[in-house]
Amino acid sequence: MVQKEKTLEAPQVDGEPSPSPVSGEACAEAPGPVEESGIGVEPTGHRKFISGVVEGFYGRPWTMEQRKELFRRQQKWGLNTYLYAPKDDYKHRMFWRELYSVEEAEQLMTLIGAAKEHGIEFIYAISPGLDITFSNQKEVSALKRKLDQVSHFGCKSFALLFDDIDHNMCPADKEVFSSFAHAQVSITNEIYQYLGEPETFLFCPTEYCGTFCYPSVSQSPYLHTVGEKLLPGIDVLWTGPKVVSKDITVESIEEVSKILKRAPVIWDNIHANDYDQKRLFLGPYKGRSTELIPRLKGVLTNPNCEFESNFVAIHTLATWYKSNMNGVRKDVVMSRQVPQSGAKSTAIDVSSMAAPSLCSSTTVTTVFQQPIMSPAMPPLCLDPLSHPMVEKKDSDEEPMEMVVEKQDEPEPEAEADPEEKHVGPILADKMAEDLKPMDTDKESLAESKSPEESLQEDSGSDIAPMQTDDQLKQMPQTFDVFVPGPNEKPLFTAEPLTLEDLSLLAELFYLPYEHGPKAMQMLKEFNWLRANSSVVSVNCKRKETEKVAEWQSRAEKFEEMCCSVIHMFTRLSNSANRTILYDLYPYIWDIKSIISMVKSFVQWLGCRSQSSAQFLRGDQEPWAFRGGLAGEFQRLLPIDGANDLFYQPPPSMPTSKIYSIRPYFPKDEVAVYKICKEMYCEGMEDIPFTDDDPDLIGDRLVGGLLTLSSDYGFVLEDDEGICGYALGTVDVKPFIKKCKLSWIPFMQEKYHKPDCEKDLTEAEKMMLSFHEEEEGLPDSFLSNFPSLIKVDIHAKVTDPSVAKSMMGCLLSSLKANGSHGAFCKVRQTDKRMLDFYSKLGCFEVAKMEGFPKDVIIMGRSL
């Protein structure tokens, strides 16, 4: 759909081979043309309505087995078309002239046969627009030769795509064609006639959405040329008002239909996620009135890159289409939610329909059949008896059956809860399927990576663009499969996912222009807690009991919501269905990480913030930015611009290990001292400290901060206890004065000054430092970096994202109270800490007059 480098306004479209004509069952009839749109149709007054899926995104294409599974689902749900157009199959787009190899040809023929077997029309799309010379007959012949080859595979339906290309023609084309549109239409008409005018032939224009039309849809010379010159048997693809359209109205379709002189086929990017690696869309198909159906030639959804995440997107498209497949109904509203804007723009809106797509008992269809866990492990499945809304019947054959009946009832307000009505059939459908094992080899694991990482990895391999079964079998396994013996336990016990987990997951990753209700509630509550934090600030002079109680109550509920996200992450990470997990893991890891940081920050606000806490950002639409919900929470934290701290790639293998970050309390001092000592001595062959002074290292390195600046302290915990800390002070100048008045005298009394005449041990040098005047840093430096920080994590913590979260919490607290820069001191010989702080975005500050000679100063702007 949209290239990653582009903004939301960038599109995508492409297609692939299509098998021989599909059966009558697959070719659902759509109503005749709508008179006011002026669209001509066959004498019968009826035409086939194209409905299905386009694989047209940027990123790793789906596997052959996934496509076959897609055909199975489409057949059950009443969809009839698959358009093959993956942007990163280089023989589809970049190297379109190259013929398929024998091995690739066999795969395509098998795939076309599978589509035909399930009654799915297979459309092969080719995208030559990047570099074709329209006036060169050799180029036209190369295109014909390529499509001839695909025709011999059994494909009868085709598409020519000219999306996402430069509008400028080469000099040779300018001499032959009067415009870019004329060049495209000329070659499209020629190819269409050369192929015998196939029943289904699609054309994707370069101006394929309203925002791309210059100067407008109605006045676009390009679209007018397409409408007037393109042969009437060729259908035109259209994405709506935008590349990713929130709503597609009847009026907008009538407008473009009038210009194109035909009803368009919608290439719908509502669930496409290839333009933002942090976003996934698990919400329903909505924002398209069912009154559009008689005004369209078809609808193809271009869904998420991750195949297993598309159950809801595709199922709800089928539900939408079947609700008005005869074209006689007014708009079918399948929810009690308030319509979007205008009576005609509403459509399906069932927030919890996404849940079943993630049910852990979903069928796992894959080329890898060796189990990763014990075959004896009970399949992870929701108990239908514990959820009355789950109906134990196979309803995926007719997803709209019960909905259509309900629509005719005169009082929809009296109907049962819409969530119960729609979630039940879908969930029951998924629960009825058997869980199949999956092998986690290189190919499967790669699906959990971002498209960019996958492309970088693939670019150096010699695997063909269209992966074949033999090549997949030759891939080495990452690790040996564990099969427990008679007396051995499985690798882990799968903790059952709940319906609430799945509903929450869908609402966290809902749709491009809106979050689900729970996600919106979390954003709203965090905004309120930030805005009203002054009532619980440590320096609030007059604390109003009622307001404090309200803040604390709402903070507690917000923390519960955060915990529900973390618990969902844990249960999903332990799911027996690893296929779905690998597709979802990067996304749930990302949201878990940011929610954990936000939760810690709210805890700090409740007990340590000052009434002067500043939050400089205004309230924008929560769906208006890159990054989805995680990005919204990032922008609400004081350090929203510290992107490096929020970039926390998931581990190569999924883990459910959870760390929590919370404010420091006096009872934590012993544990912090212990970590401080262990990490200071890390790597030393001979520990230069005895047990005579067990607190010496802690007193010297963190004692002052814990005693005099605990308001800016955080600790890291795992299931065994505290394993890290992050400490700081917002302004080092007054902090040093406090140390000289109270902390240093106490230390001088605790540790007597050693005899300087003899060689001192490391411990004695540390004791001596309490009795010597510490060099102060120059004001010119402190004006830019006023805050002192100290962060460390135990060596047993191997998750690199934890340190970033700790630093994020600490810097957020400092910036909220007015700091604009922080620094830390590191011993010149301490390579570990130099590397540690460097990875957290700190840089070595050039030495200035007044800097201590034996330490390195590292800073970070806020």
Short mmCIF file of C-alpha atoms in Angstrom, two decimals, residues 70-342:
data_model
loop_
_atom_site.label_atom_id
_atom_site.label_comp_id
_atom_site.label_asym_id
_atom_site.label_seq_id
_atom_site.Cartn_x
_atom_site.Cartn_y
_atom_site.Cartn_z
CA LEU A 70 -6.71 -17.36 2.42
CA PHE A 71 -8.59 -19.03 -0.44
CA ARG A 72 -10.16 -21.47 2.00
CA ARG A 73 -11.38 -18.64 4.22
CA GLN A 74 -12.63 -16.58 1.29
CA GLN A 75 -14.67 -19.49 -0.01
CA LYS A 76 -16.30 -20.00 3.41
CA TRP A 77 -17.12 -16.33 3.83
CA GLY A 78 -18.50 -15.75 0.34
CA LEU A 79 -15.68 -13.69 -1.18
CA ASN A 80 -14.72 -14.45 -4.76
CA THR A 81 -11.46 -12.71 -5.78
CA TYR A 82 -7.74 -12.61 -5.00
CA LEU A 83 -5.51 -10.00 -6.64
CA TYR A 84 -1.82 -10.85 -6.61
CA ALA A 85 0.23 -7.65 -6.38
CA PRO A 86 2.94 -7.83 -3.69
CA LYS A 87 5.22 -4.82 -4.15
CA ASP A 88 8.31 -6.77 -3.11
CA ASP A 89 7.95 -9.60 -5.59
CA TYR A 90 10.47 -8.07 -7.95
CA LYS A 91 9.12 -9.93 -11.01
CA HIS A 92 5.80 -8.25 -10.43
CA ARG A 93 7.17 -4.70 -10.31
CA MET A 94 10.87 -3.86 -10.39
CA PHE A 95 11.94 -6.54 -12.88
CA TRP A 96 8.58 -7.02 -14.55
CA ARG A 97 10.14 -8.03 -17.88
CA GLU A 98 11.73 -11.19 -16.43
CA LEU A 99 9.89 -14.44 -17.00
CA TYR A 100 9.23 -16.82 -14.14
CA SER A 101 11.56 -19.76 -13.70
CA VAL A 102 10.34 -23.33 -14.01
CA GLU A 103 10.20 -23.67 -10.27
CA GLU A 104 8.30 -20.41 -9.85
CA ALA A 105 5.96 -21.36 -12.67
CA GLU A 106 5.06 -24.60 -10.88
CA GLN A 107 4.27 -22.64 -7.74
CA LEU A 108 2.06 -20.19 -9.60
CA MET A 109 0.20 -22.97 -11.41
CA THR A 110 -0.39 -24.71 -8.11
CA LEU A 111 -1.64 -21.50 -6.57
CA ILE A 112 -3.93 -20.72 -9.50
CA GLY A 113 -5.27 -24.26 -9.27
CA ALA A 114 -5.88 -23.85 -5.53
CA ALA A 115 -7.80 -20.65 -6.15
CA LYS A 116 -9.93 -22.33 -8.80
CA GLU A 117 -10.55 -25.28 -6.50
CA HIS A 118 -12.03 -22.92 -3.90
CA GLY A 119 -14.02 -20.89 -6.44
CA ILE A 120 -11.75 -17.85 -6.17
CA GLU A 121 -10.97 -15.75 -9.22
CA PHE A 122 -7.21 -15.27 -9.38
CA ILE A 123 -6.17 -11.95 -10.89
CA TYR A 124 -2.54 -11.55 -11.86
CA ALA A 125 -1.34 -7.96 -11.71
CA ILE A 126 1.82 -6.55 -13.20
CA SER A 127 3.26 -3.12 -12.48
CA PRO A 128 5.52 -1.94 -15.33
CA GLY A 129 5.16 1.80 -14.69
CA LEU A 130 8.50 2.36 -12.95
CA ASP A 131 10.56 2.24 -16.15
CA ILE A 132 8.49 1.23 -19.18
CA THR A 133 8.79 3.21 -22.43
CA PHE A 134 5.22 3.21 -23.71
CA SER A 135 6.17 4.04 -27.31
CA ASN A 136 8.74 1.25 -27.59
CA GLN A 137 7.24 -1.84 -29.22
CA LYS A 138 9.94 -4.04 -27.71
CA GLU A 139 8.70 -2.99 -24.27
CA VAL A 140 5.10 -3.74 -25.24
CA SER A 141 6.19 -7.12 -26.60
CA ALA A 142 8.01 -7.90 -23.35
CA LEU A 143 4.82 -7.15 -21.43
CA LYS A 144 2.78 -9.36 -23.74
CA ARG A 145 5.35 -12.16 -23.43
CA LYS A 146 5.20 -12.00 -19.63
CA LEU A 147 1.40 -12.10 -19.54
CA ASP A 148 1.37 -14.88 -22.16
CA GLN A 149 3.49 -16.94 -19.79
CA VAL A 150 1.08 -16.35 -16.92
CA SER A 151 -1.87 -17.18 -19.20
CA HIS A 152 -0.32 -20.58 -19.85
CA PHE A 153 -0.34 -21.16 -16.09
CA GLY A 154 -4.14 -21.10 -16.26
CA CYS A 155 -4.68 -17.45 -15.38
CA LYS A 156 -7.59 -15.75 -17.15
CA SER A 157 -7.84 -12.43 -15.29
CA PHE A 158 -5.29 -9.63 -15.23
CA ALA A 159 -4.53 -6.16 -13.96
CA LEU A 160 -2.18 -3.40 -15.13
CA LEU A 161 -1.04 -1.12 -12.34
CA PHE A 162 0.43 2.36 -12.72
CA ASP A 163 0.37 3.44 -9.07
CA ASP A 164 3.16 5.11 -7.10
CA ILE A 165 5.19 6.18 -10.14
CA ASP A 166 6.58 9.42 -11.57
CA HIS A 167 4.14 11.41 -13.71
CA ASN A 168 6.79 12.52 -16.17
CA MET A 169 7.20 10.78 -19.51
CA CYS A 170 10.53 10.14 -21.19
CA PRO A 171 11.36 12.21 -24.33
CA ALA A 172 10.51 9.34 -26.65
CA ASP A 173 7.00 9.00 -25.19
CA LYS A 174 6.41 12.74 -25.33
CA GLU A 175 6.86 12.61 -29.12
CA VAL A 176 4.15 9.97 -29.48
CA PHE A 177 1.60 10.64 -26.72
CA SER A 178 -0.07 13.90 -25.84
CA SER A 179 -0.23 13.05 -22.13
CA PHE A 180 0.76 10.49 -19.53
CA ALA A 181 -2.85 9.32 -19.36
CA HIS A 182 -2.95 8.71 -23.12
CA ALA A 183 0.21 6.61 -22.92
CA GLN A 184 -1.18 4.45 -20.13
CA VAL A 185 -4.58 4.05 -21.72
CA SER A 186 -3.03 3.14 -25.09
CA ILE A 187 -0.92 0.29 -23.74
CA THR A 188 -3.73 -0.91 -21.43
CA ASN A 189 -6.22 -1.10 -24.30
CA GLU A 190 -3.69 -2.91 -26.47
CA ILE A 191 -2.88 -5.49 -23.81
CA TYR A 192 -6.57 -5.98 -23.03
CA GLN A 193 -7.36 -6.71 -26.66
CA TYR A 194 -4.24 -8.86 -27.09
CA LEU A 195 -5.39 -11.09 -24.22
CA GLY A 196 -8.79 -11.56 -25.86
CA GLU A 197 -10.66 -9.00 -23.77
CA PRO A 198 -10.84 -11.10 -20.59
CA GLU A 199 -13.98 -10.87 -18.47
CA THR A 200 -11.96 -9.35 -15.61
CA PHE A 201 -9.28 -6.82 -16.47
CA LEU A 202 -8.32 -4.10 -13.98
CA PHE A 203 -6.46 -0.84 -14.48
CA CYS A 204 -4.91 1.15 -11.62
CA PRO A 205 -4.44 4.80 -12.54
CA THR A 206 -1.61 6.95 -11.22
CA GLU A 207 -4.26 9.29 -9.82
CA TYR A 208 -5.97 6.57 -7.84
CA CYS A 209 -7.46 8.64 -5.00
CA GLY A 210 -9.05 12.04 -4.54
CA THR A 211 -5.98 13.73 -3.06
CA PHE A 212 -3.83 12.63 -6.02
CA CYS A 213 -6.15 14.18 -8.60
CA TYR A 214 -5.03 17.54 -9.97
CA PRO A 215 -6.62 19.96 -9.52
CA SER A 216 -9.58 17.88 -8.30
CA VAL A 217 -11.47 14.70 -9.13
CA SER A 218 -14.05 16.46 -11.30
CA GLN A 219 -11.50 18.65 -13.10
CA SER A 220 -8.63 16.17 -13.52
CA PRO A 221 -7.51 15.97 -17.18
CA TYR A 222 -5.88 12.63 -16.34
CA LEU A 223 -9.12 11.04 -15.08
CA HIS A 224 -11.14 12.52 -17.93
CA THR A 225 -8.78 10.91 -20.44
CA VAL A 226 -9.03 7.56 -18.65
CA GLY A 227 -12.82 7.77 -18.61
CA GLU A 228 -13.11 8.70 -22.27
CA LYS A 229 -10.38 6.54 -23.85
CA LEU A 230 -10.19 3.39 -21.70
CA LEU A 231 -12.20 0.56 -23.25
CA PRO A 232 -15.50 0.00 -21.41
CA GLY A 233 -14.66 -3.62 -20.51
CA ILE A 234 -11.74 -2.52 -18.35
CA ASP A 235 -12.46 -1.74 -14.69
CA VAL A 236 -10.64 0.99 -12.77
CA LEU A 237 -9.22 0.68 -9.26
CA TRP A 238 -9.81 3.52 -6.78
CA THR A 239 -8.84 3.92 -3.07
CA GLY A 240 -11.35 6.64 -2.19
CA PRO A 241 -10.77 10.24 -1.11
CA LYS A 242 -7.32 9.37 0.21
CA VAL A 243 -4.75 6.62 -0.02
CA VAL A 244 -6.06 5.40 3.33
CA SER A 245 -9.63 6.63 3.43
CA LYS A 246 -11.44 6.99 6.75
CA ASP A 247 -14.80 7.18 4.98
CA ILE A 248 -15.88 6.51 1.43
CA THR A 249 -19.18 8.23 0.77
CA VAL A 250 -21.83 7.57 -1.83
CA GLU A 251 -21.38 11.09 -3.17
CA SER A 252 -17.63 10.64 -3.72
CA ILE A 253 -18.16 7.39 -5.63
CA GLU A 254 -20.88 8.91 -7.80
CA GLU A 255 -18.53 11.79 -8.62
CA VAL A 256 -15.63 9.61 -9.73
CA SER A 257 -17.94 7.16 -11.52
CA LYS A 258 -19.26 10.01 -13.63
CA ILE A 259 -15.72 10.98 -14.69
CA LEU A 260 -14.55 7.40 -15.28
CA LYS A 261 -17.81 6.48 -17.03
CA ARG A 262 -17.93 3.26 -15.06
CA ALA A 263 -18.32 2.08 -11.48
CA PRO A 264 -14.89 1.72 -9.82
CA VAL A 265 -13.42 -1.25 -7.97
CA ILE A 266 -12.33 -0.10 -4.53
CA TRP A 267 -8.76 -1.01 -3.56
CA ASP A 268 -9.29 -0.46 0.16
CA ASN A 269 -6.29 0.39 2.34
CA ILE A 270 -8.29 0.76 5.57
CA HIS A 271 -6.39 -2.17 7.14
CA ALA A 272 -3.05 -1.66 5.34
CA ASN A 273 -0.18 -1.14 7.80
CA ASP A 274 2.97 -1.14 5.66
CA TYR A 275 3.47 2.61 6.06
CA ASP A 276 4.10 2.45 9.82
CA GLN A 277 5.94 -0.40 11.51
CA LYS A 278 4.33 0.31 14.88
CA ARG A 279 0.74 -0.01 13.66
CA LEU A 280 -1.50 -3.02 13.19
CA PHE A 281 -5.21 -2.87 12.44
CA LEU A 282 -7.47 -5.41 14.09
CA GLY A 283 -10.71 -3.43 13.97
CA PRO A 284 -13.69 -4.10 11.68
CA TYR A 285 -14.34 -2.97 8.13
CA LYS A 286 -16.17 0.35 8.57
CA GLY A 287 -16.65 3.85 7.25
CA ARG A 288 -18.20 2.54 4.03
CA SER A 289 -22.00 2.68 3.69
CA THR A 290 -23.60 -0.50 2.41
CA GLU A 291 -25.42 1.79 -0.04
CA LEU A 292 -22.10 1.89 -1.92
CA ILE A 293 -22.43 -1.74 -3.02
CA PRO A 294 -24.81 -1.19 -5.98
CA ARG A 295 -22.67 1.78 -7.05
CA LEU A 296 -19.41 -0.20 -7.21
CA LYS A 297 -17.99 -2.91 -9.44
CA GLY A 298 -16.24 -4.43 -6.45
CA VAL A 299 -14.18 -4.06 -3.28
CA LEU A 300 -10.75 -5.58 -2.59
CA THR A 301 -9.14 -5.06 0.78
CA ASN A 302 -5.36 -4.60 0.99
CA PRO A 303 -4.87 -5.72 4.61
CA ASN A 304 -2.09 -5.97 7.20
CA CYS A 305 1.26 -7.37 6.08
CA GLU A 306 0.99 -9.99 8.84
CA PHE A 307 -1.27 -12.65 7.39
CA GLU A 308 -2.66 -14.09 10.63
CA SER A 309 -3.79 -10.66 11.84
CA ASN A 310 -6.30 -10.28 9.01
CA PHE A 311 -9.12 -12.56 10.14
CA VAL A 312 -11.34 -9.69 11.27
CA ALA A 313 -10.47 -7.39 8.35
CA ILE A 314 -11.50 -9.98 5.78
CA HIS A 315 -14.41 -11.49 7.69
CA THR A 316 -16.04 -8.11 8.30
CA LEU A 317 -15.58 -7.16 4.64
CA ALA A 318 -17.55 -10.30 3.76
CA THR A 319 -20.17 -9.38 6.35
CA TRP A 320 -20.42 -5.88 4.93
CA TYR A 321 -20.89 -7.13 1.38
CA LYS A 322 -23.42 -9.82 2.25
CA SER A 323 -25.52 -7.31 4.17
CA ASN A 324 -26.55 -5.70 0.86
CA MET A 325 -25.42 -8.03 -1.88
CA ASN A 326 -28.73 -7.60 -3.71
CA GLY A 327 -28.46 -3.83 -3.59
CA VAL A 328 -31.94 -3.29 -2.21
CA ARG A 329 -31.25 -2.22 1.38
CA LYS A 330 -30.64 1.15 2.82
CA ASP A 331 -27.43 1.48 4.79
CA VAL A 332 -27.13 -1.39 7.26
CA VAL A 333 -25.91 -0.17 10.61
CA MET A 334 -24.53 -3.09 12.57
CA SER A 335 -23.79 -1.29 15.79
CA ARG A 336 -25.47 0.97 18.27
CA GLN A 337 -22.67 3.49 17.97
CA VAL A 338 -23.51 6.98 16.72
CA PRO A 339 -23.11 7.28 12.92
CA GLN A 340 -19.91 8.87 11.70
CA SER A 341 -21.04 11.86 9.63
CA GLY A 342 -24.25 11.87 7.70
#
